[in-house]
């Protein structure tokens, strides 16, 4: 009998609940197909929990996440729930720091059957990953910002050698794995603002040192403003990209837009010991509670979790589960079985979940 995988489940706020309900159904169905048991432990946490219980991320939830094999996370935060300094309650940032989840991995690709906002037929080739450093950078300033006499404010960017080296190393390893699985040349593009800031020039130096340790992988660097342009004009030209926390936050939404919206953008927050998987989107208060959310980003995040567990536990069945989810998602869109409301279609969370489940249960081989 194989190991039962303990998964801490944090649906959170807003559409986090809706997409998580979809994810847990799909995970159970996949578990049955691949003969693997998952013990899902659901927890209350988030901005609403802060209003209800006075704490966004209770200690017992943190302890369960520490013990778990992986964490599944929906979305947290509500615009009207704020701390004394005016910033939102954002427990996902606390989790990244607490568990040292330094690599925010955001893969983006086009799906046959779904339109993209780009006119070029080459949009069909988009298949890239943004690796966002997630434990320092400008987000280091969170909770440390200083406002003096209502006249000036300071937030500090922190870039360390160790923090930069480990996330750059992660990006090169990821590029190597992708090159093997996709049969194409590995490439890492560094994104910074080294022409203006000492911190970013230091970041670039560490990137180039890391690149020198991987001579077989193509490496280049670009300024973040130029990349915002290039990612719209020729996103198919990129493979793995690595960048500072704040730049990664912004570019994550940009690359999600390239393939139709936030509902298509999965993510994994990966550390050396722990990992958390969540859609790249937020709680979407504008559509929450209406059944309109596209659960695809959440489902693809579950697939990322299975791939991560497969490596950690040397269990190929888990990777088969990841392929089952990806294949099911590809099929429901390419066959035109569903079109998410996000794309102007009429299918909400339930319809998309049912369609994906039907594919998984029917079990076409990927
Ligand atoms: P955060 O600051 O936490 O990233 P946000 O408020 O900036 O959150 P989102 O909550 O991600 O942004 O929402 C941005 C837009 O994308 C909204 O219009 C929202 O309705 C839409 N959106 C986000 N996720 C989905 C989804 N899964 N399905 C459909 N639309 C979505």
mmCIF file of C-alpha atoms and ligand atoms in Angstrom:
data_model
loop_
_atom_site.group_PDB
_atom_site.id
_atom_site.type_symbol
_atom_site.label_atom_id
_atom_site.label_comp_id
_atom_site.label_asym_id
_atom_site.label_seq_id
_atom_site.Cartn_x
_atom_site.Cartn_y
_atom_site.Cartn_z
ATOM 1 C CA UNK A 1 0.000 0.000 0.000
ATOM 2 C CA UNK A 2 1.519 3.324 -1.023
ATOM 3 C CA UNK A 3 1.827 6.327 1.235
ATOM 4 C CA UNK A 4 -1.230 8.510 1.994
ATOM 5 C CA UNK A 5 -0.369 12.104 1.128
ATOM 6 C CA UNK A 6 -1.386 14.671 3.716
ATOM 7 C CA UNK A 7 -2.491 17.895 2.035
ATOM 8 C CA UNK A 8 -3.341 21.047 4.033
ATOM 9 C CA UNK A 9 -6.201 22.765 2.235
ATOM 10 C CA UNK A 10 -6.723 26.518 2.651
ATOM 11 C CA UNK A 11 -9.602 27.736 0.448
ATOM 12 C CA UNK A 12 -9.357 31.281 1.881
ATOM 13 C CA UNK A 13 -11.666 34.041 0.665
ATOM 14 C CA UNK A 14 -13.861 34.947 -2.313
ATOM 15 C CA UNK A 15 -13.508 32.643 -5.305
ATOM 16 C CA UNK A 16 -10.823 30.729 -3.385
ATOM 17 C CA UNK A 17 -13.690 28.623 -1.972
ATOM 18 C CA UNK A 18 -15.240 28.000 -5.354
ATOM 19 C CA UNK A 19 -12.075 26.941 -7.182
ATOM 20 C CA UNK A 20 -10.933 24.843 -4.202
ATOM 21 C CA UNK A 21 -14.213 22.870 -4.236
ATOM 22 C CA UNK A 22 -13.427 22.073 -7.864
ATOM 23 C CA UNK A 23 -9.820 21.115 -7.026
ATOM 24 C CA UNK A 24 -10.721 18.701 -4.228
ATOM 25 C CA UNK A 25 -13.232 16.845 -6.420
ATOM 26 C CA UNK A 26 -10.675 16.547 -9.198
ATOM 27 C CA UNK A 27 -7.921 15.436 -6.810
ATOM 28 C CA UNK A 28 -10.132 12.663 -5.389
ATOM 29 C CA UNK A 29 -11.039 11.481 -8.904
ATOM 30 C CA UNK A 30 -7.374 11.468 -9.937
ATOM 31 C CA UNK A 31 -6.412 9.628 -6.744
ATOM 32 C CA UNK A 32 -8.856 6.837 -7.654
ATOM 33 C CA UNK A 33 -7.494 6.616 -11.194
ATOM 34 C CA UNK A 34 -3.836 6.361 -10.118
ATOM 35 C CA UNK A 35 -4.400 4.353 -6.921
ATOM 36 C CA UNK A 36 -3.009 7.008 -4.574
ATOM 37 C CA UNK A 37 -4.677 8.191 -1.344
ATOM 38 C CA UNK A 38 -4.869 11.845 -0.389
ATOM 39 C CA UNK A 39 -5.874 12.997 3.104
ATOM 40 C CA UNK A 40 -7.175 16.525 2.637
ATOM 41 C CA UNK A 41 -7.262 18.603 5.841
ATOM 42 C CA UNK A 42 -9.344 21.773 5.299
ATOM 43 C CA UNK A 43 -8.661 24.928 7.309
ATOM 44 C CA UNK A 44 -10.282 28.286 7.924
ATOM 45 C CA UNK A 45 -7.874 31.148 7.273
ATOM 46 C CA UNK A 46 -7.814 34.439 5.415
ATOM 47 C CA UNK A 47 -9.297 37.931 5.577
ATOM 48 C CA UNK A 48 -12.811 36.778 6.489
ATOM 49 C CA UNK A 49 -11.364 34.598 9.244
ATOM 50 C CA UNK A 50 -9.480 37.653 10.494
ATOM 51 C CA UNK A 51 -12.836 39.475 10.781
ATOM 52 C CA UNK A 52 -14.538 36.474 12.420
ATOM 53 C CA UNK A 53 -11.805 35.261 14.767
ATOM 54 C CA UNK A 54 -9.242 38.077 14.949
ATOM 55 C CA UNK A 55 -6.495 36.072 13.258
ATOM 56 C CA UNK A 56 -5.880 35.477 9.545
ATOM 57 C CA UNK A 57 -3.552 32.504 9.848
ATOM 58 C CA UNK A 58 -4.113 30.594 13.130
ATOM 59 C CA UNK A 59 -1.195 28.773 14.776
ATOM 60 C CA UNK A 60 -2.840 25.343 14.434
ATOM 61 C CA UNK A 61 -3.192 25.921 10.683
ATOM 62 C CA UNK A 62 0.501 26.766 10.410
ATOM 63 C CA UNK A 63 1.381 23.622 12.402
ATOM 64 C CA UNK A 64 -0.725 21.427 10.079
ATOM 65 C CA UNK A 65 0.897 23.057 7.015
ATOM 66 C CA UNK A 66 4.304 22.299 8.556
ATOM 67 C CA UNK A 67 3.407 18.616 8.929
ATOM 68 C CA UNK A 68 1.706 18.300 5.529
ATOM 69 C CA UNK A 69 3.279 16.846 2.400
ATOM 70 C CA UNK A 70 2.039 19.893 0.479
ATOM 71 C CA UNK A 71 -0.283 22.882 0.846
ATOM 72 C CA UNK A 72 -3.184 23.643 -1.487
ATOM 73 C CA UNK A 73 -4.245 27.260 -1.341
ATOM 74 C CA UNK A 74 -7.207 29.034 -2.977
ATOM 75 C CA UNK A 75 -6.942 32.812 -2.628
ATOM 76 C CA UNK A 76 -6.937 35.197 0.357
ATOM 77 C CA UNK A 77 -7.613 38.864 0.955
ATOM 78 C CA UNK A 78 -10.621 41.166 0.731
ATOM 79 C CA UNK A 79 -10.295 44.823 -0.330
ATOM 80 C CA UNK A 80 -12.098 46.190 2.752
ATOM 81 C CA UNK A 81 -10.129 44.125 5.290
ATOM 82 C CA UNK A 82 -6.979 46.072 6.136
ATOM 83 C CA UNK A 83 -4.437 46.461 8.895
ATOM 84 C CA UNK A 84 -3.662 49.699 10.742
ATOM 85 C CA UNK A 85 -1.108 50.839 8.105
ATOM 86 C CA UNK A 86 -3.721 50.634 5.353
ATOM 87 C CA UNK A 87 -2.361 47.498 3.680
ATOM 88 C CA UNK A 88 -4.500 44.415 3.000
ATOM 89 C CA UNK A 89 -4.440 41.212 5.064
ATOM 90 C CA UNK A 90 -2.411 38.935 2.749
ATOM 91 C CA UNK A 91 -1.590 35.649 4.551
ATOM 92 C CA UNK A 92 -0.111 34.082 1.400
ATOM 93 C CA UNK A 93 2.843 36.446 1.791
ATOM 94 C CA UNK A 94 3.248 35.339 5.420
ATOM 95 C CA UNK A 95 3.225 31.716 4.299
ATOM 96 C CA UNK A 96 5.925 32.363 1.681
ATOM 97 C CA UNK A 97 8.184 33.910 4.319
ATOM 98 C CA UNK A 98 7.328 31.389 7.058
ATOM 99 C CA UNK A 99 8.030 28.341 4.883
ATOM 100 C CA UNK A 100 10.852 30.015 2.930
ATOM 101 C CA UNK A 101 9.046 29.413 -0.368
ATOM 102 C CA UNK A 102 11.547 31.336 -2.438
ATOM 103 C CA UNK A 103 10.636 30.301 -5.969
ATOM 104 C CA UNK A 104 7.253 31.456 -7.253
ATOM 105 C CA UNK A 105 6.792 29.327 -10.360
ATOM 106 C CA UNK A 106 4.198 30.630 -12.851
ATOM 107 C CA UNK A 107 3.846 28.610 -16.057
ATOM 108 C CA UNK A 108 1.754 30.026 -18.913
ATOM 109 C CA UNK A 109 0.752 28.393 -22.179
ATOM 110 C CA UNK A 110 -1.993 28.670 -24.743
ATOM 111 C CA UNK A 111 -4.719 26.045 -24.908
ATOM 112 C CA UNK A 112 -6.223 24.946 -28.222
ATOM 113 C CA UNK A 113 -9.842 26.037 -28.403
ATOM 114 C CA UNK A 114 -9.423 29.175 -26.310
ATOM 115 C CA UNK A 115 -8.749 32.578 -27.885
ATOM 116 C CA UNK A 116 -5.860 34.815 -26.859
ATOM 117 C CA UNK A 117 -5.913 38.612 -27.047
ATOM 118 C CA UNK A 118 -2.907 38.485 -29.422
ATOM 119 C CA UNK A 119 -3.534 38.649 -33.171
ATOM 120 C CA UNK A 120 -0.432 36.688 -34.224
ATOM 121 C CA UNK A 121 -0.916 32.964 -35.023
ATOM 122 C CA UNK A 122 2.369 32.459 -33.147
ATOM 123 C CA UNK A 123 0.389 33.015 -29.916
ATOM 124 C CA UNK A 124 -0.336 29.267 -30.152
ATOM 125 C CA UNK A 125 3.361 28.690 -29.351
ATOM 126 C CA UNK A 126 3.337 30.518 -26.001
ATOM 127 C CA UNK A 127 4.822 28.179 -23.400
ATOM 128 C CA UNK A 128 6.893 29.956 -20.774
ATOM 129 C CA UNK A 129 7.509 30.042 -17.021
ATOM 130 C CA UNK A 130 8.144 33.042 -14.844
ATOM 131 C CA UNK A 131 10.149 32.318 -11.683
ATOM 132 C CA UNK A 132 9.504 35.055 -9.144
ATOM 133 C CA UNK A 133 11.855 35.440 -6.185
ATOM 134 C CA UNK A 134 9.375 35.421 -3.291
ATOM 135 C CA UNK A 135 11.158 36.007 0.007
ATOM 136 C CA UNK A 136 12.970 39.332 -0.413
ATOM 137 C CA UNK A 137 13.196 42.065 -3.105
ATOM 138 C CA UNK A 138 10.833 45.005 -2.652
ATOM 139 C CA UNK A 139 8.410 42.809 -0.690
ATOM 140 C CA UNK A 140 11.008 42.762 2.086
ATOM 141 C CA UNK A 141 9.599 46.218 2.869
ATOM 142 C CA UNK A 142 6.197 44.801 3.800
ATOM 143 C CA UNK A 143 5.492 45.740 7.415
ATOM 144 C CA UNK A 144 8.743 47.749 7.556
ATOM 145 C CA UNK A 145 7.789 50.798 5.466
ATOM 146 C CA UNK A 146 8.368 54.179 7.017
ATOM 147 C CA UNK A 147 6.279 57.331 6.648
ATOM 148 C CA UNK A 148 7.924 60.464 8.078
ATOM 149 C CA UNK A 149 5.817 63.428 9.215
ATOM 150 C CA UNK A 150 3.207 62.750 6.553
ATOM 151 C CA UNK A 151 5.755 64.182 4.112
ATOM 152 C CA UNK A 152 7.822 61.264 2.771
ATOM 153 C CA UNK A 153 7.714 57.489 2.691
ATOM 154 C CA UNK A 154 10.368 54.793 2.269
ATOM 155 C CA UNK A 155 10.180 51.115 1.349
ATOM 156 C CA UNK A 156 13.466 49.224 1.108
ATOM 157 C CA UNK A 157 14.429 46.658 -1.548
ATOM 158 C CA UNK A 158 16.574 43.829 -0.177
ATOM 159 C CA UNK A 159 18.664 41.658 -2.505
ATOM 160 C CA UNK A 160 21.019 39.102 -0.963
ATOM 161 C CA UNK A 161 23.646 36.922 -2.607
ATOM 162 C CA UNK A 162 22.159 33.753 -1.092
ATOM 163 C CA UNK A 163 18.554 34.667 -1.938
ATOM 164 C CA UNK A 164 19.390 35.552 -5.534
ATOM 165 C CA UNK A 165 21.732 32.616 -6.130
ATOM 166 C CA UNK A 166 19.193 30.016 -4.997
ATOM 167 C CA UNK A 167 16.338 31.340 -7.134
ATOM 168 C CA UNK A 168 18.612 31.708 -10.196
ATOM 169 C CA UNK A 169 19.887 28.159 -9.648
ATOM 170 C CA UNK A 170 16.246 27.000 -9.441
ATOM 171 C CA UNK A 171 15.508 28.700 -12.784
ATOM 172 C CA UNK A 172 18.453 27.004 -14.525
ATOM 173 C CA UNK A 173 17.453 23.566 -13.177
ATOM 174 C CA UNK A 174 13.872 24.174 -14.309
ATOM 175 C CA UNK A 175 15.078 25.170 -17.789
ATOM 176 C CA UNK A 176 17.102 21.945 -17.963
ATOM 177 C CA UNK A 177 14.073 19.822 -16.981
ATOM 178 C CA UNK A 178 11.826 21.613 -19.477
ATOM 179 C CA UNK A 179 14.386 21.166 -22.236
ATOM 180 C CA UNK A 180 14.420 17.417 -21.546
ATOM 181 C CA UNK A 181 10.641 17.001 -21.352
ATOM 182 C CA UNK A 182 9.806 19.323 -24.257
ATOM 183 C CA UNK A 183 12.755 18.441 -26.480
ATOM 184 C CA UNK A 184 13.910 21.982 -26.994
ATOM 185 C CA UNK A 185 16.949 24.099 -26.136
ATOM 186 C CA UNK A 186 17.098 25.369 -22.556
ATOM 187 C CA UNK A 187 17.100 29.119 -22.056
ATOM 188 C CA UNK A 188 16.876 31.417 -19.016
ATOM 189 C CA UNK A 189 16.128 35.121 -19.322
ATOM 190 C CA UNK A 190 16.914 37.333 -16.355
ATOM 191 C CA UNK A 191 14.696 40.392 -15.839
ATOM 192 C CA UNK A 192 15.992 43.322 -13.786
ATOM 193 C CA UNK A 193 16.642 47.057 -13.780
ATOM 194 C CA UNK A 194 20.426 46.867 -13.507
ATOM 195 C CA UNK A 195 20.904 50.118 -15.407
ATOM 196 C CA UNK A 196 19.437 52.179 -12.546
ATOM 197 C CA UNK A 197 19.617 50.440 -9.173
ATOM 198 C CA UNK A 198 22.653 49.134 -7.267
ATOM 199 C CA UNK A 199 20.491 46.334 -5.865
ATOM 200 C CA UNK A 200 19.569 45.238 -9.404
ATOM 201 C CA UNK A 201 23.141 45.481 -10.700
ATOM 202 C CA UNK A 202 24.079 43.178 -7.802
ATOM 203 C CA UNK A 203 21.203 40.824 -8.746
ATOM 204 C CA UNK A 204 22.478 40.701 -12.344
ATOM 205 C CA UNK A 205 26.011 39.917 -11.182
ATOM 206 C CA UNK A 206 24.714 36.919 -9.212
ATOM 207 C CA UNK A 207 22.582 35.816 -12.176
ATOM 208 C CA UNK A 208 25.621 35.923 -14.460
ATOM 209 C CA UNK A 209 27.703 33.962 -11.943
ATOM 210 C CA UNK A 210 24.960 31.318 -11.859
ATOM 211 C CA UNK A 211 24.735 31.278 -15.663
ATOM 212 C CA UNK A 212 28.497 30.662 -15.843
ATOM 213 C CA UNK A 213 27.972 27.478 -13.808
ATOM 214 C CA UNK A 214 25.508 26.279 -16.490
ATOM 215 C CA UNK A 215 27.411 26.807 -19.751
ATOM 216 C CA UNK A 216 25.112 24.469 -21.713
ATOM 217 C CA UNK A 217 22.034 26.632 -21.016
ATOM 218 C CA UNK A 218 21.512 29.828 -23.018
ATOM 219 C CA UNK A 219 21.225 32.843 -20.716
ATOM 220 C CA UNK A 220 20.417 36.470 -21.338
ATOM 221 C CA UNK A 221 19.227 39.531 -19.421
ATOM 222 C CA UNK A 222 16.726 42.288 -20.143
ATOM 223 C CA UNK A 223 15.398 45.345 -18.354
ATOM 224 C CA UNK A 224 11.931 44.966 -16.917
ATOM 225 C CA UNK A 225 10.430 47.800 -18.988
ATOM 226 C CA UNK A 226 11.719 46.269 -22.231
ATOM 227 C CA UNK A 227 10.396 42.871 -21.120
ATOM 228 C CA UNK A 228 6.909 44.288 -20.523
ATOM 229 C CA UNK A 229 6.990 45.282 -24.196
ATOM 230 C CA UNK A 230 8.592 42.095 -25.520
ATOM 231 C CA UNK A 231 6.237 39.835 -23.591
ATOM 232 C CA UNK A 232 3.328 41.413 -25.463
ATOM 233 C CA UNK A 233 5.054 41.593 -28.858
ATOM 234 C CA UNK A 234 6.787 38.166 -28.950
ATOM 235 C CA UNK A 235 6.011 36.041 -25.877
ATOM 236 C CA UNK A 236 6.683 32.845 -27.861
ATOM 237 C CA UNK A 237 10.383 33.780 -27.845
ATOM 238 C CA UNK A 238 10.766 33.050 -24.104
ATOM 239 C CA UNK A 239 11.179 29.900 -22.044
ATOM 240 C CA UNK A 240 12.196 30.317 -18.374
ATOM 241 C CA UNK A 241 12.427 33.822 -16.910
ATOM 242 C CA UNK A 242 13.659 34.762 -13.457
ATOM 243 C CA UNK A 243 13.080 38.045 -11.660
ATOM 244 C CA UNK A 244 12.842 40.025 -8.444
ATOM 245 C CA UNK A 245 9.719 39.770 -6.261
ATOM 246 C CA UNK A 246 7.904 42.986 -7.245
ATOM 247 C CA UNK A 247 8.701 42.719 -10.958
ATOM 248 C CA UNK A 248 7.477 39.122 -10.788
ATOM 249 C CA UNK A 249 4.241 40.206 -9.138
ATOM 250 C CA UNK A 250 3.477 42.592 -11.991
ATOM 251 C CA UNK A 251 4.673 40.433 -14.891
ATOM 252 C CA UNK A 252 2.672 37.445 -13.561
ATOM 253 C CA UNK A 253 -0.571 39.239 -14.364
ATOM 254 C CA UNK A 254 0.765 40.387 -17.724
ATOM 255 C CA UNK A 255 1.640 36.857 -18.849
ATOM 256 C CA UNK A 256 -1.728 35.539 -17.602
ATOM 257 C CA UNK A 257 -3.430 38.119 -19.821
ATOM 258 C CA UNK A 258 -1.492 36.778 -22.840
ATOM 259 C CA UNK A 259 -3.450 33.535 -22.684
ATOM 260 C CA UNK A 260 -6.831 34.958 -21.798
ATOM 261 C CA UNK A 261 -6.914 35.784 -18.098
ATOM 262 C CA UNK A 262 -6.109 34.969 -14.508
ATOM 263 C CA UNK A 263 -8.266 31.840 -14.540
ATOM 264 C CA UNK A 264 -5.645 30.156 -16.754
ATOM 265 C CA UNK A 265 -2.584 30.941 -14.595
ATOM 266 C CA UNK A 266 -1.454 28.272 -12.091
ATOM 267 C CA UNK A 267 1.435 28.677 -9.673
ATOM 268 C CA UNK A 268 3.626 26.878 -7.196
ATOM 269 C CA UNK A 269 5.516 28.536 -4.339
ATOM 270 C CA UNK A 270 8.454 26.214 -3.856
ATOM 271 C CA UNK A 271 11.066 25.997 -1.112
ATOM 272 C CA UNK A 272 13.656 23.367 -0.252
ATOM 273 C CA UNK A 273 11.396 21.642 2.318
ATOM 274 C CA UNK A 274 7.837 22.841 1.667
ATOM 275 C CA UNK A 275 5.659 23.846 -1.259
ATOM 276 C CA UNK A 276 2.327 25.576 -1.686
ATOM 277 C CA UNK A 277 0.214 25.468 -4.836
ATOM 278 C CA UNK A 278 -2.335 28.106 -5.721
ATOM 279 C CA UNK A 279 -3.830 29.827 -8.746
ATOM 280 C CA UNK A 280 -1.950 33.050 -9.577
ATOM 281 C CA UNK A 281 -5.190 35.006 -9.228
ATOM 282 C CA UNK A 282 -6.647 36.688 -6.165
ATOM 283 C CA UNK A 283 -10.079 36.431 -4.561
ATOM 284 C CA UNK A 284 -11.837 38.266 -7.444
ATOM 285 C CA UNK A 285 -14.437 40.060 -5.292
ATOM 286 C CA UNK A 286 -16.179 41.269 -8.479
ATOM 287 C CA UNK A 287 -17.320 37.732 -9.375
ATOM 288 C CA UNK A 288 -17.152 35.916 -5.993
ATOM 289 C CA UNK A 289 -20.190 33.916 -4.927
ATOM 290 C CA UNK A 290 -21.663 33.864 -8.436
ATOM 291 C CA UNK A 291 -20.255 30.572 -9.716
ATOM 292 C CA UNK A 292 -18.466 32.392 -12.546
ATOM 293 C CA UNK A 293 -14.850 31.649 -11.631
ATOM 294 C CA UNK A 294 -12.743 29.649 -14.058
ATOM 295 C CA UNK A 295 -11.214 26.816 -11.945
ATOM 296 C CA UNK A 296 -8.561 25.943 -14.560
ATOM 297 C CA UNK A 297 -5.721 27.822 -12.839
ATOM 298 C CA UNK A 298 -6.498 25.962 -9.595
ATOM 299 C CA UNK A 299 -6.698 22.582 -11.355
ATOM 300 C CA UNK A 300 -3.390 23.146 -13.147
ATOM 301 C CA UNK A 301 -1.900 24.104 -9.763
ATOM 302 C CA UNK A 302 -3.044 20.696 -8.453
ATOM 303 C CA UNK A 303 -1.192 19.119 -11.394
ATOM 304 C CA UNK A 304 1.934 21.084 -10.418
ATOM 305 C CA UNK A 305 1.563 19.781 -6.851
ATOM 306 C CA UNK A 306 1.366 16.184 -8.115
ATOM 307 C CA UNK A 307 4.518 16.679 -10.198
ATOM 308 C CA UNK A 308 6.340 18.117 -7.180
ATOM 309 C CA UNK A 309 5.189 15.232 -4.934
ATOM 310 C CA UNK A 310 6.163 12.724 -7.648
ATOM 311 C CA UNK A 311 9.781 13.889 -7.528
ATOM 312 C CA UNK A 312 9.915 14.112 -3.740
ATOM 313 C CA UNK A 313 8.473 10.655 -3.200
ATOM 314 C CA UNK A 314 9.924 9.055 -6.329
ATOM 315 C CA UNK A 315 6.412 7.924 -7.282
ATOM 316 C CA UNK A 316 5.696 7.989 -11.021
ATOM 317 C CA UNK A 317 1.964 7.417 -10.380
ATOM 318 C CA UNK A 318 1.723 10.963 -9.044
ATOM 319 C CA UNK A 319 3.216 12.351 -12.267
ATOM 320 C CA UNK A 320 0.648 10.259 -14.171
ATOM 321 C CA UNK A 321 -2.010 12.058 -12.123
ATOM 322 C CA UNK A 322 -0.606 15.414 -13.185
ATOM 323 C CA UNK A 323 -0.737 14.365 -16.842
ATOM 324 C CA UNK A 324 -4.350 13.164 -16.387
ATOM 325 C CA UNK A 325 -5.408 16.627 -15.167
ATOM 326 C CA UNK A 326 -3.511 18.481 -17.886
ATOM 327 C CA UNK A 327 -4.879 16.180 -20.567
ATOM 328 C CA UNK A 328 -8.447 16.522 -19.273
ATOM 329 C CA UNK A 329 -8.159 20.333 -19.275
ATOM 330 C CA UNK A 330 -6.712 20.308 -22.809
ATOM 331 C CA UNK A 331 -9.518 18.044 -24.033
ATOM 332 C CA UNK A 332 -12.441 20.044 -22.625
ATOM 333 C CA UNK A 333 -11.190 23.192 -24.342
ATOM 334 C CA UNK A 334 -9.878 21.753 -27.605
ATOM 335 C CA UNK A 335 -13.101 19.772 -28.159
ATOM 336 C CA UNK A 336 -15.159 22.871 -27.403
ATOM 337 C CA UNK A 337 -16.959 21.078 -24.550
ATOM 338 C CA UNK A 338 -16.806 24.217 -22.376
ATOM 339 C CA UNK A 339 -15.946 27.876 -22.808
ATOM 340 C CA UNK A 340 -15.274 29.773 -19.549
ATOM 341 C CA UNK A 341 -17.225 32.944 -18.819
ATOM 342 C CA UNK A 342 -13.828 34.621 -18.546
ATOM 343 C CA UNK A 343 -13.535 34.063 -22.332
ATOM 344 C CA UNK A 344 -17.049 35.312 -23.041
ATOM 345 C CA UNK A 345 -18.516 31.802 -22.866
ATOM 346 C CA UNK A 346 -21.387 30.611 -20.697
ATOM 347 C CA UNK A 347 -19.581 28.040 -18.530
ATOM 348 C CA UNK A 348 -18.922 28.714 -14.869
ATOM 349 C CA UNK A 349 -17.037 26.812 -12.179
ATOM 350 C CA UNK A 350 -19.444 23.838 -11.944
ATOM 351 C CA UNK A 351 -19.743 23.210 -15.667
ATOM 352 C CA UNK A 352 -15.979 23.309 -16.190
ATOM 353 C CA UNK A 353 -15.385 21.052 -13.168
ATOM 354 C CA UNK A 354 -17.962 18.519 -14.389
ATOM 355 C CA UNK A 355 -16.416 18.475 -17.862
ATOM 356 C CA UNK A 356 -12.891 17.935 -16.493
ATOM 357 C CA UNK A 357 -14.119 15.225 -14.083
ATOM 358 C CA UNK A 358 -15.869 13.410 -16.932
ATOM 359 C CA UNK A 359 -12.605 13.329 -18.901
ATOM 360 C CA UNK A 360 -10.652 12.053 -15.890
ATOM 361 C CA UNK A 361 -13.169 9.335 -15.084
ATOM 362 C CA UNK A 362 -13.417 8.299 -18.746
ATOM 363 C CA UNK A 363 -9.677 8.137 -18.674
ATOM 364 C CA UNK A 364 -8.378 8.734 -22.185
ATOM 365 C CA UNK A 365 -4.655 8.114 -21.981
ATOM 366 C CA UNK A 366 -2.726 11.398 -22.112
HETATM 367 P P1 LIG B 1 -4.533 40.051 -5.961
HETATM 368 O O1 LIG B 1 -4.131 41.445 -5.605
HETATM 369 O O2 LIG B 1 -4.757 39.167 -4.780
HETATM 370 O O3 LIG B 1 -3.683 39.432 -7.022
HETATM 371 P P2 LIG B 1 -6.577 41.255 -7.564
HETATM 372 O O4 LIG B 1 -7.789 41.836 -6.904
HETATM 373 O O5 LIG B 1 -5.522 42.165 -8.102
HETATM 374 O O6 LIG B 1 -5.968 40.159 -6.608
HETATM 375 P P3 LIG B 1 -7.762 39.094 -8.962
HETATM 376 O O7 LIG B 1 -8.573 38.740 -7.788
HETATM 377 O O8 LIG B 1 -6.800 38.102 -9.455
HETATM 378 O O9 LIG B 1 -6.976 40.440 -8.796
HETATM 379 O O10 LIG B 1 -8.750 39.515 -10.139
HETATM 380 C C1 LIG B 1 -8.333 40.269 -11.294
HETATM 381 C C2 LIG B 1 -9.410 40.140 -12.366
HETATM 382 O O11 LIG B 1 -9.364 38.824 -12.896
HETATM 383 C C3 LIG B 1 -10.826 40.352 -11.833
HETATM 384 O O12 LIG B 1 -11.600 41.017 -12.794
HETATM 385 C C4 LIG B 1 -11.312 38.936 -11.611
HETATM 386 O O13 LIG B 1 -12.722 38.815 -11.741
HETATM 387 C C5 LIG B 1 -10.609 38.163 -12.714
HETATM 388 N N1 LIG B 1 -10.351 36.773 -12.294
HETATM 389 C C6 LIG B 1 -9.423 36.392 -11.385
HETATM 390 N N2 LIG B 1 -9.453 35.074 -11.227
HETATM 391 C C7 LIG B 1 -10.423 34.594 -12.054
HETATM 392 C C8 LIG B 1 -10.931 33.300 -12.340
HETATM 393 N N3 LIG B 1 -10.454 32.198 -11.745
HETATM 394 N N4 LIG B 1 -11.937 33.200 -13.233
HETATM 395 C C9 LIG B 1 -12.419 34.281 -13.849
HETATM 396 N N5 LIG B 1 -11.989 35.532 -13.633
HETATM 397 C C10 LIG B 1 -10.993 35.691 -12.734
#
